PDB file of C-alpha atoms in Angstrom:
ATOM      1  CA  MET A   1     -21.117 -23.071   0.436  1.00 54.00           C
ATOM      2  CA  GLN A   2     -20.861 -24.888   3.946  1.00 70.00           C
ATOM      3  CA  GLU A   3     -20.373 -22.172   6.896  1.00 82.00           C
ATOM      4  CA  GLN A   4     -16.575 -21.640   8.427  1.00 91.00           C
ATOM      5  CA  VAL A   5     -16.222 -21.610  11.696  1.00 95.00           C
ATOM      6  CA  LEU A   6     -11.899 -20.937  12.861  1.00 95.00           C
ATOM      7  CA  ASN A   7     -11.357 -21.260  15.455  1.00 94.00           C
ATOM      8  CA  GLN A   8     -15.095 -21.660  17.521  1.00 94.00           C
ATOM      9  CA  ARG A   9     -15.285 -17.193  17.074  1.00 97.00           C
ATOM     10  CA  TYR A  10     -14.138 -16.477  12.854  1.00 97.00           C
ATOM     11  CA  ARG A  11     -17.875 -16.830  10.582  1.00 97.00           C
ATOM     12  CA  LEU A  12     -16.402 -16.042   7.253  1.00 96.00           C
ATOM     13  CA  ASP A  13     -18.720 -14.619   5.275  1.00 95.00           C
ATOM     14  CA  GLY A  14     -17.488 -14.387   1.636  1.00 93.00           C
ATOM     15  CA  VAL A  15     -13.824 -13.997  -0.258  1.00 94.00           C
ATOM     16  CA  LEU A  16     -13.443  -9.891  -0.360  1.00 90.00           C
ATOM     17  CA  GLY A  17      -9.913 -10.507  -2.445  1.00 86.00           C
ATOM     18  CA  GLU A  18      -7.175 -12.173  -3.625  1.00 84.00           C
ATOM     19  CA  GLY A  19      -4.071 -12.198  -3.812  1.00 76.00           C
ATOM     20  CA  GLY A  20      -0.441 -14.761  -5.005  1.00 73.00           C
ATOM     21  CA  MET A  21       0.149 -15.370  -1.547  1.00 78.00           C
ATOM     22  CA  ALA A  22      -3.871 -15.407   0.469  1.00 84.00           C
ATOM     23  CA  VAL A  23      -7.490 -14.763   0.538  1.00 90.00           C
ATOM     24  CA  VAL A  24      -9.205 -12.209   2.356  1.00 92.00           C
ATOM     25  CA  TYR A  25     -12.218 -13.081   2.569  1.00 95.00           C
ATOM     26  CA  GLN A  26     -15.379 -10.936   5.350  1.00 96.00           C
ATOM     27  CA  ALA A  27     -15.853 -12.605   8.437  1.00 97.00           C
ATOM     28  CA  HIS A  28     -17.995 -12.063  11.595  1.00 98.00           C
ATOM     29  CA  ASP A  29     -16.565 -12.802  15.299  1.00 98.00           C
ATOM     30  CA  LEU A  30     -18.909 -14.497  16.783  1.00 97.00           C
ATOM     31  CA  LEU A  31     -17.347 -13.986  20.041  1.00 97.00           C
ATOM     32  CA  LEU A  32     -18.063  -9.664  19.369  1.00 97.00           C
ATOM     33  CA  ASN A  33     -20.280  -9.058  17.394  1.00 97.00           C
ATOM     34  CA  ARG A  34     -18.741  -7.416  15.168  1.00 97.00           C
ATOM     35  CA  PRO A  35     -17.324  -7.886  11.028  1.00 97.00           C
ATOM     36  CA  VAL A  36     -14.085  -7.832  10.475  1.00 97.00           C
ATOM     37  CA  ALA A  37     -11.515  -9.012   7.633  1.00 96.00           C
ATOM     38  CA  VAL A  38      -9.683 -12.438   8.050  1.00 95.00           C
ATOM     39  CA  LYS A  39      -6.478 -12.231   6.152  1.00 91.00           C
ATOM     40  CA  MET A  40      -5.929 -16.335   5.209  1.00 90.00           C
ATOM     41  CA  LEU A  41      -1.913 -17.566   3.399  1.00 87.00           C
ATOM     42  CA  ARG A  42      -2.093 -19.580   0.469  1.00 84.00           C
ATOM     43  CA  GLY A  43      -1.342 -23.162   1.381  1.00 81.00           C
ATOM     44  CA  GLN A  44       2.251 -23.352  -0.387  1.00 80.00           C
ATOM     45  CA  TYR A  45       3.163 -20.795   2.216  1.00 80.00           C
ATOM     46  CA  ALA A  46       1.966 -22.305   5.109  1.00 78.00           C
ATOM     47  CA  SER A  47       5.045 -25.341   5.110  1.00 79.00           C
ATOM     48  CA  ASP A  48       8.167 -22.715   5.135  1.00 81.00           C
ATOM     49  CA  GLU A  49       8.751 -22.694   8.994  1.00 82.00           C
ATOM     50  CA  SER A  50      10.220 -20.068   8.176  1.00 77.00           C
ATOM     51  CA  PHE A  51       8.289 -17.759   6.827  1.00 77.00           C
ATOM     52  CA  LEU A  52       5.200 -18.583   9.310  1.00 81.00           C
ATOM     53  CA  ARG A  53       7.497 -17.394  12.074  1.00 80.00           C
ATOM     54  CA  ARG A  54       8.315 -14.322  10.065  1.00 76.00           C
ATOM     55  CA  PHE A  55       4.013 -13.786   9.624  1.00 77.00           C
ATOM     56  CA  GLU A  56       3.199 -14.238  12.914  1.00 80.00           C
ATOM     57  CA  ARG A  57       6.711 -11.978  15.131  1.00 78.00           C
ATOM     58  CA  GLU A  58       5.087  -9.322  12.366  1.00 75.00           C
ATOM     59  CA  ALA A  59       1.889 -10.000  12.213  1.00 82.00           C
ATOM     60  CA  GLN A  60       2.362  -9.673  15.871  1.00 82.00           C
ATOM     61  CA  ALA A  61       4.736  -6.038  16.022  1.00 81.00           C
ATOM     62  CA  ALA A  62       1.236  -5.123  13.234  1.00 82.00           C
ATOM     63  CA  ALA A  63      -1.860  -4.978  16.148  1.00 85.00           C
ATOM     64  CA  GLY A  64       1.260  -3.324  18.355  1.00 86.00           C
ATOM     65  CA  LEU A  65      -0.013   0.039  15.438  1.00 91.00           C
ATOM     66  CA  SER A  66      -2.667   2.398  17.255  1.00 93.00           C
ATOM     67  CA  HIS A  67      -3.398   4.968  13.970  1.00 96.00           C
ATOM     68  CA  PRO A  68      -5.733   6.335  12.010  1.00 96.00           C
ATOM     69  CA  ASN A  69      -4.192   5.781   8.589  1.00 97.00           C
ATOM     70  CA  ILE A  70      -3.021   1.922   9.507  1.00 96.00           C
ATOM     71  CA  VAL A  71      -6.077  -0.535   9.245  1.00 94.00           C
ATOM     72  CA  ASN A  72      -6.170  -2.407  12.775  1.00 93.00           C
ATOM     73  CA  VAL A  73      -4.885  -6.264  13.526  1.00 92.00           C
ATOM     74  CA  TYR A  74      -6.870  -8.486  15.725  1.00 93.00           C
ATOM     75  CA  ASP A  75      -5.847 -11.548  15.748  1.00 92.00           C
ATOM     76  CA  VAL A  76      -3.710 -14.094  14.474  1.00 89.00           C
ATOM     77  CA  GLY A  77      -4.233 -17.141  14.118  1.00 89.00           C
ATOM     78  CA  THR A  78      -4.097 -21.290  13.061  1.00 90.00           C
ATOM     79  CA  HIS A  79      -6.884 -23.445  12.018  1.00 91.00           C
ATOM     80  CA  GLU A  80      -6.262 -26.812  10.506  1.00 88.00           C
ATOM     81  CA  ASP A  81      -3.145 -25.572   9.339  1.00 84.00           C
ATOM     82  CA  GLN A  82      -4.411 -22.744   8.363  1.00 87.00           C
ATOM     83  CA  HIS A  83      -3.163 -19.523   9.123  1.00 89.00           C
ATOM     84  CA  PHE A  84      -4.874 -16.249   9.956  1.00 92.00           C
ATOM     85  CA  ILE A  85      -4.668 -12.810  10.284  1.00 92.00           C
ATOM     86  CA  VAL A  86      -8.308 -11.299  11.800  1.00 94.00           C
ATOM     87  CA  MET A  87      -8.206  -7.405  10.698  1.00 94.00           C
ATOM     88  CA  GLU A  88     -10.454  -4.661  11.256  1.00 94.00           C
ATOM     89  CA  LEU A  89     -13.267  -4.255   7.808  1.00 95.00           C
ATOM     90  CA  ILE A  90     -12.664  -1.726   5.682  1.00 94.00           C
ATOM     91  CA  ARG A  91     -15.985  -0.799   3.497  1.00 91.00           C
ATOM     92  CA  GLY A  92     -14.256   0.724   0.110  1.00 91.00           C
ATOM     93  CA  PRO A  93     -12.096   0.616  -2.351  1.00 92.00           C
ATOM     94  CA  ASN A  94      -8.263   0.088  -2.962  1.00 94.00           C
ATOM     95  CA  LEU A  95      -6.879   3.123  -4.367  1.00 96.00           C
ATOM     96  CA  LYS A  96      -5.918   0.747  -7.657  1.00 96.00           C
ATOM     97  CA  ALA A  97      -9.616   0.883  -8.264  1.00 94.00           C
ATOM     98  CA  LEU A  98     -10.247   4.672  -7.297  1.00 95.00           C
ATOM     99  CA  ILE A  99      -7.097   5.608  -9.653  1.00 96.00           C
ATOM    100  CA  ARG A 100      -9.316   3.699 -12.380  1.00 95.00           C
ATOM    101  CA  GLU A 101     -12.388   5.299 -12.252  1.00 95.00           C
ATOM    102  CA  GLN A 102     -11.168   8.370 -10.901  1.00 93.00           C
ATOM    103  CA  GLY A 103      -7.585   9.042 -12.277  1.00 92.00           C
ATOM    104  CA  PRO A 104      -6.277  11.939 -13.124  1.00 96.00           C
ATOM    105  CA  PHE A 105      -5.872  13.039  -9.340  1.00 96.00           C
ATOM    106  CA  SER A 106      -6.104  17.131  -8.823  1.00 94.00           C
ATOM    107  CA  VAL A 107      -2.774  17.314  -6.868  1.00 95.00           C
ATOM    108  CA  ALA A 108      -4.826  18.271  -4.240  1.00 94.00           C
ATOM    109  CA  GLY A 109      -6.288  14.880  -4.745  1.00 94.00           C
ATOM    110  CA  ALA A 110      -3.320  12.934  -4.416  1.00 96.00           C
ATOM    111  CA  ALA A 111      -2.052  15.547  -1.936  1.00 96.00           C
ATOM    112  CA  TYR A 112      -5.301  14.331   0.197  1.00 96.00           C
ATOM    113  CA  ILE A 113      -4.186  10.475   0.143  1.00 97.00           C
ATOM    114  CA  VAL A 114      -0.170  11.850  -0.050  1.00 97.00           C
ATOM    115  CA  GLU A 115      -1.432  13.624   3.658  1.00 97.00           C
ATOM    116  CA  GLN A 116      -2.315   9.966   5.190  1.00 97.00           C
ATOM    117  CA  ILE A 117       0.054   7.635   3.736  1.00 98.00           C
ATOM    118  CA  GLY A 118       2.608   9.397   5.134  1.00 98.00           C
ATOM    119  CA  ALA A 119       1.113   9.331   8.761  1.00 98.00           C
ATOM    120  CA  ALA A 120       0.733   6.326   8.444  1.00 97.00           C
ATOM    121  CA  LEU A 121       4.795   5.909   7.593  1.00 97.00           C
ATOM    122  CA  ASP A 122       5.995   8.188   9.846  1.00 97.00           C
ATOM    123  CA  TYR A 123       3.981   6.675  12.997  1.00 96.00           C
ATOM    124  CA  ALA A 124       5.351   3.163  11.378  1.00 94.00           C
ATOM    125  CA  HIS A 125       9.043   4.394  11.148  1.00 94.00           C
ATOM    126  CA  SER A 126       8.893   5.439  14.476  1.00 94.00           C
ATOM    127  CA  ARG A 127       8.915   2.495  15.596  1.00 91.00           C
ATOM    128  CA  GLY A 128      10.617   0.258  14.092  1.00 89.00           C
ATOM    129  CA  LEU A 129       8.056  -1.471  11.065  1.00 90.00           C
ATOM    130  CA  ILE A 130       9.233  -0.908   7.667  1.00 92.00           C
ATOM    131  CA  HIS A 131       5.519  -1.799   5.333  1.00 91.00           C
ATOM    132  CA  ARG A 132       7.921  -2.987   2.973  1.00 90.00           C
ATOM    133  CA  ASP A 133       5.043  -3.214   0.128  1.00 90.00           C
ATOM    134  CA  ILE A 134       3.324   0.416  -0.717  1.00 95.00           C
ATOM    135  CA  LYS A 135       1.165   0.036  -3.499  1.00 95.00           C
ATOM    136  CA  PRO A 136      -2.257   1.478  -4.109  1.00 96.00           C
ATOM    137  CA  GLN A 137      -3.618  -1.975  -3.579  1.00 92.00           C
ATOM    138  CA  ASN A 138      -2.764  -1.406  -0.032  1.00 92.00           C
ATOM    139  CA  ILE A 139      -4.120   1.127   0.518  1.00 96.00           C
ATOM    140  CA  LEU A 140      -7.971   2.065   1.484  1.00 95.00           C
ATOM    141  CA  VAL A 141     -10.494   4.108   1.317  1.00 95.00           C
ATOM    142  CA  ASP A 142     -13.315   3.943   3.405  1.00 93.00           C
ATOM    143  CA  ARG A 143     -16.744   5.503   2.574  1.00 89.00           C
ATOM    144  CA  GLU A 144     -15.810   9.370   4.866  1.00 91.00           C
ATOM    145  CA  GLY A 145     -12.460   9.068   2.552  1.00 92.00           C
ATOM    146  CA  ILE A 146      -9.693   8.545   5.111  1.00 95.00           C
ATOM    147  CA  ALA A 147      -7.325   6.015   4.020  1.00 96.00           C
ATOM    148  CA  LYS A 148      -5.703   3.509   5.149  1.00 96.00           C
ATOM    149  CA  VAL A 149      -2.894   1.044   4.899  1.00 95.00           C
ATOM    150  CA  VAL A 150      -2.123  -2.594   5.384  1.00 91.00           C
ATOM    151  CA  ASP A 151       0.008  -5.379   5.273  1.00 85.00           C
ATOM    152  CA  PHE A 152       2.294  -3.270   7.665  1.00 78.00           C
ATOM    153  CA  GLY A 153       5.157  -5.668   7.808  1.00 63.00           C
ATOM    154  CA  ILE A 154       3.428  -8.575   7.415  1.00 65.00           C
ATOM    155  CA  ALA A 155       4.627 -11.437   4.980  1.00 49.00           C
ATOM    156  CA  LYS A 156       6.693  -9.244   3.393  1.00 49.00           C
ATOM    157  CA  GLY A 157      10.152  -8.276   3.602  1.00 39.00           C
ATOM    158  CA  ALA A 158      13.286  -7.058   1.262  1.00 36.00           C
ATOM    159  CA  ARG A 159      14.367 -10.873   0.431  1.00 40.00           C
ATOM    160  CA  ASP A 160      10.722 -12.530   0.392  1.00 44.00           C
ATOM    161  CA  VAL A 161       9.549 -10.939  -3.181  1.00 43.00           C
ATOM    162  CA  ASN A 162      11.272 -13.441  -5.976  1.00 41.00           C
ATOM    163  CA  LEU A 163      10.650 -10.986  -9.416  1.00 42.00           C
ATOM    164  CA  THR A 164      10.289 -13.213 -11.621  1.00 37.00           C
ATOM    165  CA  GLU A 165       7.334 -15.824  -9.407  1.00 37.00           C
ATOM    166  CA  ALA A 166       4.274 -15.002 -11.161  1.00 34.00           C
ATOM    167  CA  GLY A 167       1.678 -13.849  -8.940  1.00 36.00           C
ATOM    168  CA  THR A 168       3.021 -12.128  -6.443  1.00 38.00           C
ATOM    169  CA  GLY A 169       6.536 -10.109  -7.604  1.00 42.00           C
ATOM    170  CA  LEU A 170       4.397  -8.868 -10.783  1.00 39.00           C
ATOM    171  CA  GLY A 171       2.326  -6.575  -8.378  1.00 45.00           C
ATOM    172  CA  THR A 172       4.818  -5.659  -5.550  1.00 81.00           C
ATOM    173  CA  VAL A 173       7.919  -5.082  -8.378  1.00 93.00           C
ATOM    174  CA  HIS A 174       6.299  -1.629 -10.203  1.00 95.00           C
ATOM    175  CA  TYR A 175       6.272  -0.006  -6.938  1.00 96.00           C
ATOM    176  CA  VAL A 176      10.289  -0.762  -6.214  1.00 95.00           C
ATOM    177  CA  SER A 177      12.656   1.064  -3.998  1.00 96.00           C
ATOM    178  CA  PRO A 178      15.659   0.739  -6.410  1.00 96.00           C
ATOM    179  CA  GLU A 179      17.611  -0.849  -3.306  1.00 95.00           C
ATOM    180  CA  GLN A 180      15.368  -3.465  -2.809  1.00 92.00           C
ATOM    181  CA  ALA A 181      15.229  -4.554  -6.579  1.00 93.00           C
ATOM    182  CA  GLN A 182      18.958  -4.730  -6.282  1.00 92.00           C
ATOM    183  CA  GLY A 183      18.480  -7.690  -3.092  1.00 90.00           C
ATOM    184  CA  GLN A 184      19.380  -5.001  -0.219  1.00 90.00           C
ATOM    185  CA  ALA A 185      17.355  -4.448   2.779  1.00 88.00           C
ATOM    186  CA  ALA A 186      14.002  -2.541   2.631  1.00 90.00           C
ATOM    187  CA  THR A 187      14.045   1.219   4.636  1.00 93.00           C
ATOM    188  CA  PRO A 188      12.387   3.768   5.756  1.00 95.00           C
ATOM    189  CA  ALA A 189      13.291   5.925   2.375  1.00 97.00           C
ATOM    190  CA  SER A 190      12.499   2.792   0.405  1.00 95.00           C
ATOM    191  CA  ASP A 191       8.587   2.962   1.733  1.00 96.00           C
ATOM    192  CA  LEU A 192       8.834   7.056   0.708  1.00 97.00           C
ATOM    193  CA  TYR A 193       9.902   6.512  -2.528  1.00 98.00           C
ATOM    194  CA  SER A 194       7.383   3.833  -3.401  1.00 97.00           C
ATOM    195  CA  THR A 195       4.479   6.771  -1.990  1.00 98.00           C
ATOM    196  CA  GLY A 196       6.875   8.484  -5.255  1.00 98.00           C
ATOM    197  CA  VAL A 197       5.415   5.779  -7.228  1.00 98.00           C
ATOM    198  CA  VAL A 198       1.766   5.726  -6.146  1.00 98.00           C
ATOM    199  CA  LEU A 199       1.866  10.071  -6.800  1.00 98.00           C
ATOM    200  CA  TYR A 200       2.814   9.746 -10.036  1.00 98.00           C
ATOM    201  CA  GLU A 201      -0.061   6.817 -10.529  1.00 98.00           C
ATOM    202  CA  MET A 202      -2.683   9.088  -8.816  1.00 97.00           C
ATOM    203  CA  LEU A 203      -1.333  12.189 -11.063  1.00 98.00           C
ATOM    204  CA  THR A 204      -0.939  10.257 -14.181  1.00 98.00           C
ATOM    205  CA  ARG A 205      -3.013   7.705 -13.968  1.00 97.00           C
ATOM    206  CA  ARG A 206       0.380   5.666 -15.503  1.00 96.00           C
ATOM    207  CA  LEU A 207       2.790   3.554 -13.394  1.00 97.00           C
ATOM    208  CA  PRO A 208       6.518   5.433 -13.894  1.00 97.00           C
ATOM    209  CA  PHE A 209       8.489   2.401 -15.499  1.00 96.00           C
ATOM    210  CA  ASP A 210       6.838  -0.650 -17.497  1.00 93.00           C
ATOM    211  CA  ALA A 211       8.479  -3.217 -19.351  1.00 93.00           C
ATOM    212  CA  ASP A 212       6.943  -6.682 -20.799  1.00 92.00           C
ATOM    213  CA  THR A 213       9.059  -8.973 -17.137  1.00 91.00           C
ATOM    214  CA  PRO A 214       9.384  -8.137 -13.447  1.00 92.00           C
ATOM    215  CA  VAL A 215      12.918  -8.197 -14.079  1.00 92.00           C
ATOM    216  CA  GLY A 216      12.486  -5.262 -16.132  1.00 94.00           C
ATOM    217  CA  VAL A 217      10.900  -3.433 -14.870  1.00 94.00           C
ATOM    218  CA  ALA A 218      13.269  -3.362 -11.534  1.00 94.00           C
ATOM    219  CA  MET A 219      16.087  -3.615 -13.200  1.00 95.00           C
ATOM    220  CA  ALA A 220      14.052  -0.054 -14.897  1.00 96.00           C
ATOM    221  CA  HIS A 221      13.525   1.219 -11.208  1.00 96.00           C
ATOM    222  CA  VAL A 222      17.359   1.011 -10.832  1.00 95.00           C
ATOM    223  CA  ASN A 223      18.542   2.687 -13.601  1.00 95.00           C
ATOM    224  CA  ASP A 224      16.210   4.766 -16.119  1.00 96.00           C
ATOM    225  CA  GLU A 225      14.627   8.677 -15.309  1.00 95.00           C
ATOM    226  CA  PRO A 226      11.254   8.488 -14.776  1.00 96.00           C
ATOM    227  CA  PRO A 227       9.439  10.583 -17.045  1.00 96.00           C
ATOM    228  CA  ARG A 228       8.046  13.531 -16.038  1.00 96.00           C
ATOM    229  CA  ALA A 229       4.796  13.481 -14.990  1.00 97.00           C
ATOM    230  CA  THR A 230       3.791  16.745 -16.839  1.00 96.00           C
ATOM    231  CA  THR A 231       4.597  14.761 -20.057  1.00 96.00           C
ATOM    232  CA  PHE A 232       1.280  13.052 -19.656  1.00 96.00           C
ATOM    233  CA  ASN A 233      -0.889  15.505 -17.205  1.00 96.00           C
ATOM    234  CA  ALA A 234      -0.244  19.146 -18.509  1.00 94.00           C
ATOM    235  CA  ARG A 235      -2.806  20.399 -16.359  1.00 94.00           C
ATOM    236  CA  LEU A 236      -0.486  20.065 -13.695  1.00 95.00           C
ATOM    237  CA  PRO A 237       1.980  22.766 -13.167  1.00 94.00           C
ATOM    238  CA  GLN A 238       5.544  21.936 -14.587  1.00 92.00           C
ATOM    239  CA  ALA A 239       6.610  22.809 -10.383  1.00 94.00           C
ATOM    240  CA  ILE A 240       5.414  19.513  -9.712  1.00 96.00           C
ATOM    241  CA  ASP A 241       7.557  17.489 -11.213  1.00 96.00           C
ATOM    242  CA  ALA A 242      10.336  18.457  -8.994  1.00 95.00           C
ATOM    243  CA  ILE A 243       8.763  17.449  -6.523  1.00 97.00           C
ATOM    244  CA  VAL A 244       7.409  13.831  -7.866  1.00 97.00           C
ATOM    245  CA  GLN A 245      11.107  13.687  -9.344  1.00 96.00           C
ATOM    246  CA  ARG A 246      12.366  13.654  -6.316  1.00 97.00           C
ATOM    247  CA  ALA A 247      10.110  11.471  -3.825  1.00 97.00           C
ATOM    248  CA  LEU A 248      11.824   8.592  -7.182  1.00 98.00           C
ATOM    249  CA  ALA A 249      15.654   9.419  -6.085  1.00 97.00           C
ATOM    250  CA  LYS A 250      17.797   6.432  -6.741  1.00 97.00           C
ATOM    251  CA  LEU A 251      19.448   6.730  -3.754  1.00 96.00           C
ATOM    252  CA  PRO A 252      17.605   7.045   0.055  1.00 96.00           C
ATOM    253  CA  GLU A 253      19.452  10.247   1.027  1.00 96.00           C
ATOM    254  CA  HIS A 254      18.337  11.963  -1.742  1.00 97.00           C
ATOM    255  CA  ARG A 255      13.794  11.347  -1.482  1.00 97.00           C
ATOM    256  CA  TYR A 256      12.375  13.402   0.947  1.00 97.00           C
ATOM    257  CA  PRO A 257      12.662  12.530   4.599  1.00 96.00           C
ATOM    258  CA  SER A 258       9.466  11.789   5.640  1.00 97.00           C
ATOM    259  CA  GLY A 259       5.940  10.886   4.572  1.00 97.00           C
ATOM    260  CA  SER A 260       5.085  14.032   6.435  1.00 96.00           C
ATOM    261  CA  ALA A 261       7.798  16.365   4.429  1.00 97.00           C
ATOM    262  CA  LEU A 262       5.885  14.983   1.116  1.00 97.00           C
ATOM    263  CA  ALA A 263       2.440  15.757   1.455  1.00 96.00           C
ATOM    264  CA  SER A 264       3.419  19.346   3.061  1.00 95.00           C
ATOM    265  CA  ALA A 265       5.657  19.677  -0.322  1.00 95.00           C
ATOM    266  CA  LEU A 266       2.687  18.684  -2.087  1.00 95.00           C
ATOM    267  CA  ARG A 267       0.734  20.879  -0.138  1.00 93.00           C
ATOM    268  CA  HIS A 268       2.341  23.954  -0.739  1.00 92.00           C
ATOM    269  CA  TRP A 269       3.889  23.863  -4.171  1.00 91.00           C
ATOM    270  CA  ASP A 270       2.942  26.990  -4.837  1.00 83.00           C
ATOM    271  CA  THR A 271       5.347  28.779  -2.444  1.00 74.00           C
ATOM    272  CA  ALA A 272       7.978  28.188  -5.356  1.00 52.00           C
ATOM    273  CA  PRO A 273       7.809  30.047  -7.684  1.00 43.00           C
ATOM    274  CA  ALA A 274       6.675  28.108 -10.761  1.00 39.00           C
ATOM    275  CA  SER A 275       8.159  28.615 -14.424  1.00 36.00           C
ATOM    276  CA  THR A 276       3.514  27.941 -16.134  1.00 34.00           C
ATOM    277  CA  PRO A 277       0.538  29.470 -14.056  1.00 33.00           C
ATOM    278  CA  PRO A 278      -0.810  27.909 -11.944  1.00 31.00           C
ATOM    279  CA  VAL A 279      -4.132  25.489 -12.602  1.00 33.00           C
ATOM    280  CA  VAL A 280      -6.952  25.631 -10.031  1.00 30.00           C
ATOM    281  CA  SER A 281      -7.141  22.278  -8.230  1.00 33.00           C
ATOM    282  CA  THR A 282     -10.442  20.192  -7.674  1.00 32.00           C
ATOM    283  CA  PRO A 283     -11.739  19.276  -4.056  1.00 36.00           C
ATOM    284  CA  PRO A 284     -10.150  16.727  -2.460  1.00 39.00           C
ATOM    285  CA  LEU A 285     -10.285  13.138  -3.815  1.00 40.00           C
ATOM    286  CA  GLN A 286     -13.655  11.899  -1.892  1.00 41.00           C
ATOM    287  CA  ALA A 287     -14.130   8.008  -2.123  1.00 39.00           C
ATOM    288  CA  PRO A 288     -17.622   6.668  -3.152  1.00 37.00           C
ATOM    289  CA  ARG A 289     -20.668   6.643  -0.695  1.00 39.00           C
ATOM    290  CA  ALA A 290     -22.546   3.466  -0.347  1.00 39.00           C
ATOM    291  CA  THR A 291     -26.428   5.006  -1.799  1.00 35.00           C
TER     292      THR A 291
END
């Protein structure tokens, strides 16, 4: 592979991952001598001027965020018509991989992750930024077990998601809020609904809704009630069902008012009367350490 250096500064060392909209590379910042991640837009999006304006505007806004649970955005630029974002490099898997390897999580393990996601969301929401695409693939967990949310408002909008477009809609629609599925603008409550879907998946290793097509999944978010989490994980206390159901409420005003409120409900689930004895929680989830 021929060495590629963007703007005489960022050397691309290899592909970390690929998505419908972009390819993420492990790279090295030659000026500051540090490893970074570079997210490069695919060519079909680079020709859409309105998309690019949004991409640059929201990347710059995200670069102004500074929070331990949000991946830092360092730079945004263009190299030979290739548009890219330079970000903090996180050495660890995404939450989707951890769910596949370690799920279902205990309540304590899920609460440990939700608390960090919720803190990131509350911080961003207080500064006027909505993520719009919370899903396990956008949550990285480093070697110390710290969760980091990526793609805060970058090239993602409630009206940018085409539910029938191969490679983009399918991965996102399983976590989309009912209002977004109906074409309405995303709000902070939309991010909290998506966090509720992530919580459900951590606790059950399943998604609350599935169908043969992305549109079918979207309509299930709008019209159907999710199966109770205890249906798929009998070890869960029944009190958890009420927390999950509220997180997945169809109406935004019926959901938890903040990420911290959802995390608090999970931490203190056993303070309310439960119909079954609580199970013994395992220690909070930790990301695998390098050997």
